C-alpha cells in the first residue's frame, strides 16, 4: 500500500473529509392572548434540543426545505374561537438564516398549520 505524502494530499484535496450540510439550530417561541409564553430550542441533523416532538418537527421542516411558509398543514378541524397565538422561529436551517413570524387564530390552528412544529 503506497502512502501519499502529506503535501500531495493537501494539494489534491483528497484527504479532506466529505462535506456535510451544516446542522440546523432554531429557537421557536409562542405567545398567546392568555399571556402564556413558550420557548424551545430545536436542532436538526441530528434532531435534538428541548422541543418535545423534535424528531417530527425536524422531519416536517426537512419536507418543507426549512421554509416555514411551505409546511403542509395536518388534516384536523379546529374551533372558530379567536384567541390569537403569535409564533416566531429564528436561527439557521442548514446554514441559511431563518426568520419567521406569523399569527394563528388559535392554538389549535397553530398546531395544525405547522404540523406540530409549534406544538409545545
Coordinates of N, CA and C in Angstrom, one line a residue:
X1 N 0.8 -1.2 0.0 CA 0.0 0.0 0.0 C 0.9 1.2 0.0
X2 N 0.7 2.1 -1.0 CA 1.5 3.3 -1.1 C 0.9 4.4 -0.2
X3 N 1.8 5.1 0.5 CA 1.4 6.2 1.3 C 1.5 7.5 0.5
X4 N 0.5 8.3 0.6 CA 0.5 9.6 -0.1 C 1.2 10.6 0.8
X5 N 2.2 11.3 0.3 CA 2.9 12.3 1.1 C 1.9 13.4 1.5
X6 N 2.1 14.0 2.7 CA 1.1 14.9 3.3 C 0.9 16.1 2.3
X7 N 2.0 16.7 1.7 CA 1.8 17.8 0.8 C 1.0 17.5 -0.4
X8 N 1.2 16.3 -0.9 CA 0.4 15.8 -2.1 C -1.1 15.7 -1.7
X9 N -1.3 15.2 -0.5 CA -2.7 15.0 0.0 C -3.4 16.4 0.1
X10 N -2.7 17.4 0.6 CA -3.3 18.7 0.7 C -3.5 19.3 -0.7
X11 N -2.6 19.1 -1.6 CA -2.7 19.7 -2.9 C -3.9 19.1 -3.7
X12 N -4.2 17.9 -3.5 CA -5.2 17.2 -4.2 C -6.6 17.3 -3.6
X13 N -6.6 17.7 -2.3 CA -7.8 17.8 -1.5 C -8.4 16.4 -1.3
X14 N -7.7 15.4 -1.6 CA -8.2 14.0 -1.5 C -8.3 13.5 0.0
X15 N -7.6 14.2 0.8 CA -7.6 13.8 2.2 C -8.6 14.5 3.1
X16 N -9.3 15.4 2.5 CA -10.3 16.1 3.3 C -11.6 15.3 3.5
X17 N -12.2 15.5 4.6 CA -13.5 14.8 4.9 C -14.6 15.2 4.0
X18 N -15.5 14.4 3.7 CA -16.6 14.8 2.8 C -17.4 15.9 3.5
X19 N -18.0 16.8 2.7 CA -18.7 17.9 3.2 C -20.1 17.4 3.7
X20 N -20.5 17.9 4.8 CA -21.9 17.6 5.3 C -22.6 18.9 5.4
X21 N -23.9 18.9 5.2 CA -24.7 20.2 5.4 C -24.6 20.6 6.8
X22 N -24.5 21.9 7.1 CA -24.4 22.4 8.5 C -25.7 22.0 9.2
X23 N -25.5 21.7 10.5 CA -26.6 21.4 11.4 C -27.6 22.6 11.4
X24 N -28.8 22.3 11.7 CA -29.8 23.4 11.8 C -30.1 23.6 13.3
X25 N -30.2 24.9 13.7 CA -30.4 25.3 15.1 C -31.5 26.4 15.1
X26 N -32.6 26.2 15.7 CA -33.7 27.1 15.7 C -34.2 27.4 17.1
X27 N -34.6 28.6 17.4 CA -35.3 29.0 18.6 C -36.8 29.3 18.2
X28 N -37.7 28.5 18.8 CA -39.1 28.7 18.5 C -39.8 29.2 19.7
X29 N -40.7 30.2 19.5 CA -41.5 30.8 20.6 C -43.0 30.9 20.2
X30 N -43.8 30.8 21.2 CA -45.2 31.1 21.1 C -45.7 32.0 22.2
X31 N -46.6 32.9 21.9 CA -47.2 33.8 22.9 C -48.7 33.9 22.5
X32 N -49.5 33.6 23.5 CA -51.0 33.7 23.3 C -51.6 34.8 24.1
X33 N -52.9 35.0 23.8 CA -53.6 36.1 24.5 C -53.8 35.9 26.0
X34 N -53.7 34.7 26.5 CA -53.8 34.4 27.9 C -52.5 34.8 28.6
X35 N -51.5 35.2 27.8 CA -50.2 35.6 28.4 C -49.2 34.4 28.5
X36 N -49.6 33.3 28.0 CA -48.7 32.1 28.1 C -47.6 32.3 27.0
X37 N -46.4 32.1 27.5 CA -45.2 32.2 26.5 C -44.5 30.8 26.6
X38 N -44.2 30.3 25.4 CA -43.4 29.1 25.3 C -42.2 29.3 24.4
X39 N -41.1 28.6 24.8 CA -39.9 28.7 24.0 C -39.2 27.4 24.1
X40 N -38.7 26.9 22.9 CA -38.0 25.7 22.8 C -36.8 25.9 21.9
X41 N -35.8 25.1 22.0 CA -34.7 25.0 21.1 C -34.9 23.7 20.2
X42 N -34.6 23.8 18.9 CA -34.7 22.7 18.0 C -33.5 22.6 17.2
X43 N -32.8 21.5 17.2 CA -31.7 21.3 16.4 C -32.0 20.1 15.5
X44 N -31.6 20.1 14.3 CA -31.8 19.0 13.3 C -30.5 18.6 12.7
X45 N -30.4 17.4 12.2 CA -29.2 16.9 11.6 C -28.0 16.8 12.5
X46 N -28.2 16.2 13.7 CA -29.2 15.3 14.2 C -30.3 16.1 15.0
X47 N -31.4 15.4 15.2 CA -32.5 16.0 16.0 C -32.1 16.1 17.4
X48 N -32.4 17.3 18.0 CA -32.1 17.5 19.4 C -32.8 18.8 19.9
X49 N -32.4 19.2 21.1 CA -33.0 20.4 21.7 C -34.1 20.1 22.7
X50 N -34.8 21.1 23.0 CA -35.8 20.9 24.1 C -37.2 20.8 23.5
X51 N -37.4 20.7 22.2 CA -38.7 20.5 21.6 C -39.2 19.2 21.9
X52 N -40.5 19.1 22.4 CA -41.0 17.7 22.9 C -41.2 16.7 21.7
X53 N -41.3 17.2 20.5 CA -41.5 16.4 19.3 C -40.4 16.7 18.3
X54 N -39.2 16.7 18.7 CA -38.1 17.2 17.9 C -37.9 16.3 16.6
X55 N -38.1 15.0 16.7 CA -37.9 14.2 15.5 C -39.0 14.5 14.4
X56 N -40.2 14.7 14.9 CA -41.3 15.0 13.9 C -41.1 16.4 13.4
X57 N -40.7 17.4 14.3 CA -40.5 18.8 13.8 C -39.4 18.8 12.8
X58 N -38.3 18.1 13.0 CA -37.2 18.1 12.0 C -37.7 17.5 10.7
X59 N -38.5 16.4 10.8 CA -39.0 15.8 9.5 C -39.9 16.7 8.8
X60 N -40.8 17.4 9.5 CA -41.7 18.4 8.8 C -40.9 19.5 8.2
X61 N -39.9 20.0 8.9 CA -39.1 21.1 8.3 C -38.2 20.6 7.2
X62 N -37.8 19.4 7.2 CA -37.0 18.9 6.1 C -37.8 18.8 4.9
X63 N -39.1 18.3 5.0 CA -40.0 18.2 3.9 C -40.3 19.5 3.3
X64 N -40.3 20.6 4.1 CA -40.6 21.9 3.6 C -39.3 22.7 3.2
X65 N -38.2 22.0 3.2 CA -36.9 22.7 2.9 C -36.5 23.8 3.9
X66 N -37.0 23.6 5.1 CA -36.7 24.6 6.2 C -37.5 25.9 6.0
X67 N -38.4 25.9 5.1 CA -39.3 27.1 4.9 C -40.6 27.0 5.6
X68 N -40.8 27.7 6.7 CA -42.0 27.5 7.5 C -43.3 27.8 6.7
X69 N -43.2 28.7 5.7 CA -44.4 29.0 4.9 C -44.8 27.9 4.0
X70 N -43.9 26.9 3.8 CA -44.2 25.8 2.9 C -44.6 24.5 3.7
X71 N -44.8 24.6 5.0 CA -45.2 23.4 5.8 C -46.6 23.1 5.4
X72 N -46.9 21.8 5.2 CA -48.2 21.3 4.8 C -49.0 21.0 6.1
X73 N -50.1 21.7 6.2 CA -51.0 21.6 7.4 C -51.5 20.2 7.5
X74 N -51.7 19.7 8.8 CA -52.4 18.4 9.1 C -53.8 18.6 8.8
X75 N -54.5 17.5 8.5 CA -56.0 17.5 8.4 C -56.5 17.4 9.8
X76 N -57.1 18.4 10.3 CA -57.7 18.5 11.6 C -58.6 19.7 11.7
X77 N -59.8 19.4 12.2 CA -60.8 20.5 12.4 C -60.4 21.3 13.7
X78 N -60.6 22.6 13.6 CA -60.3 23.5 14.8 C -61.6 24.4 15.0
X79 N -61.7 24.8 16.2 CA -62.9 25.7 16.5 C -62.6 27.0 15.9
X80 N -63.7 27.8 15.8 CA -63.6 29.2 15.2 C -63.4 30.2 16.3
X81 N -63.0 29.8 17.5 CA -62.8 30.8 18.6 C -61.5 31.5 18.3
X82 N -61.6 32.9 18.3 CA -60.4 33.7 18.0 C -59.6 33.9 19.3
X83 N -58.5 33.3 19.4 CA -57.6 33.5 20.6 C -56.2 33.5 20.0
X84 N -55.7 34.6 19.4 CA -54.5 34.6 18.6 C -53.3 34.1 19.3
X85 N -52.4 33.4 18.5 CA -51.1 32.9 19.0 C -50.1 33.4 18.1
X86 N -49.1 34.2 18.6 CA -48.0 34.7 17.8 C -46.9 33.7 17.9
X87 N -46.3 33.3 16.8 CA -45.2 32.4 16.8 C -44.0 33.0 16.1
X88 N -42.8 32.6 16.5 CA -41.6 33.0 15.8 C -40.6 31.9 15.7
X89 N -39.8 31.9 14.7 CA -38.7 30.9 14.5 C -37.5 31.7 14.0
X90 N -36.4 31.6 14.8 CA -35.2 32.3 14.3 C -34.0 31.3 14.5
X91 N -33.0 31.5 13.7 CA -31.8 30.7 13.8 C -31.3 30.4 12.4
X92 N -30.8 29.1 12.2 CA -30.3 28.7 10.9 C -30.9 27.4 10.5
X93 N -31.1 27.2 9.2 CA -31.5 25.9 8.6 C -30.5 25.5 7.6
X94 N -29.7 24.5 7.9 CA -28.7 24.0 7.0 C -27.8 25.2 6.5
X95 N -27.4 26.0 7.5 CA -26.5 27.1 7.2 C -27.1 28.4 6.7
X96 N -28.4 28.4 6.4 CA -29.1 29.6 5.9 C -29.9 30.2 7.0
X97 N -29.9 31.6 7.1 CA -30.6 32.2 8.2 C -32.1 32.0 8.1
X98 N -32.8 31.9 9.2 CA -34.2 31.7 9.3 C -34.8 32.8 10.2
X99 N -35.8 33.5 9.7 CA -36.6 34.5 10.5 C -38.0 34.4 10.1
X100 N -38.8 33.8 10.9 CA -40.2 33.5 10.6 C -41.1 34.1 11.7
X101 N -42.2 34.7 11.3 CA -43.1 35.2 12.3 C -44.5 35.2 11.7
X102 N -45.5 34.7 12.5 CA -46.9 34.8 12.0 C -47.8 34.7 13.2
X103 N -49.1 35.0 13.0 CA -50.1 34.8 14.0 C -51.1 33.9 13.5
X104 N -51.4 32.9 14.3 CA -52.5 31.9 14.1 C -53.7 32.3 14.9
X105 N -54.9 32.0 14.4 CA -56.2 32.4 15.0 C -56.3 31.8 16.4
X106 N -55.8 30.6 16.7 CA -55.8 30.0 18.0 C -54.8 28.9 18.1
X107 N -54.6 28.3 19.2 CA -53.6 27.3 19.5 C -53.8 26.1 18.6
X108 N -55.0 25.7 18.4 CA -55.3 24.5 17.5 C -54.8 24.8 16.1
X109 N -55.1 26.0 15.6 CA -54.6 26.3 14.2 C -53.1 26.3 14.1
X110 N -52.5 26.8 15.2 CA -51.0 26.9 15.2 C -50.4 25.5 15.1
X111 N -51.0 24.6 15.9 CA -50.5 23.2 15.9 C -50.8 22.5 14.6
X112 N -52.0 22.7 14.1 CA -52.4 22.1 12.8 C -51.6 22.6 11.6
X113 N -51.6 23.9 11.5 CA -51.0 24.5 10.3 C -49.5 24.4 10.3
X114 N -48.8 24.2 11.4 CA -47.4 24.0 11.5 C -47.1 22.5 11.6
X115 N -48.1 21.6 11.5 CA -47.9 20.2 11.6 C -47.1 19.9 12.9
X116 N -47.5 20.5 13.9 CA -47.0 20.4 15.3 C -45.6 20.9 15.5
X117 N -45.0 21.7 14.6 CA -43.7 22.3 14.9 C -43.9 23.3 16.0
X118 N -45.0 24.0 16.1 CA -45.3 24.9 17.2 C -46.1 24.3 18.3
X119 N -46.2 22.9 18.4 CA -46.9 22.3 19.5 C -46.0 22.0 20.7
X120 N -45.9 23.0 21.5 CA -45.2 22.9 22.8 C -45.7 23.8 23.8

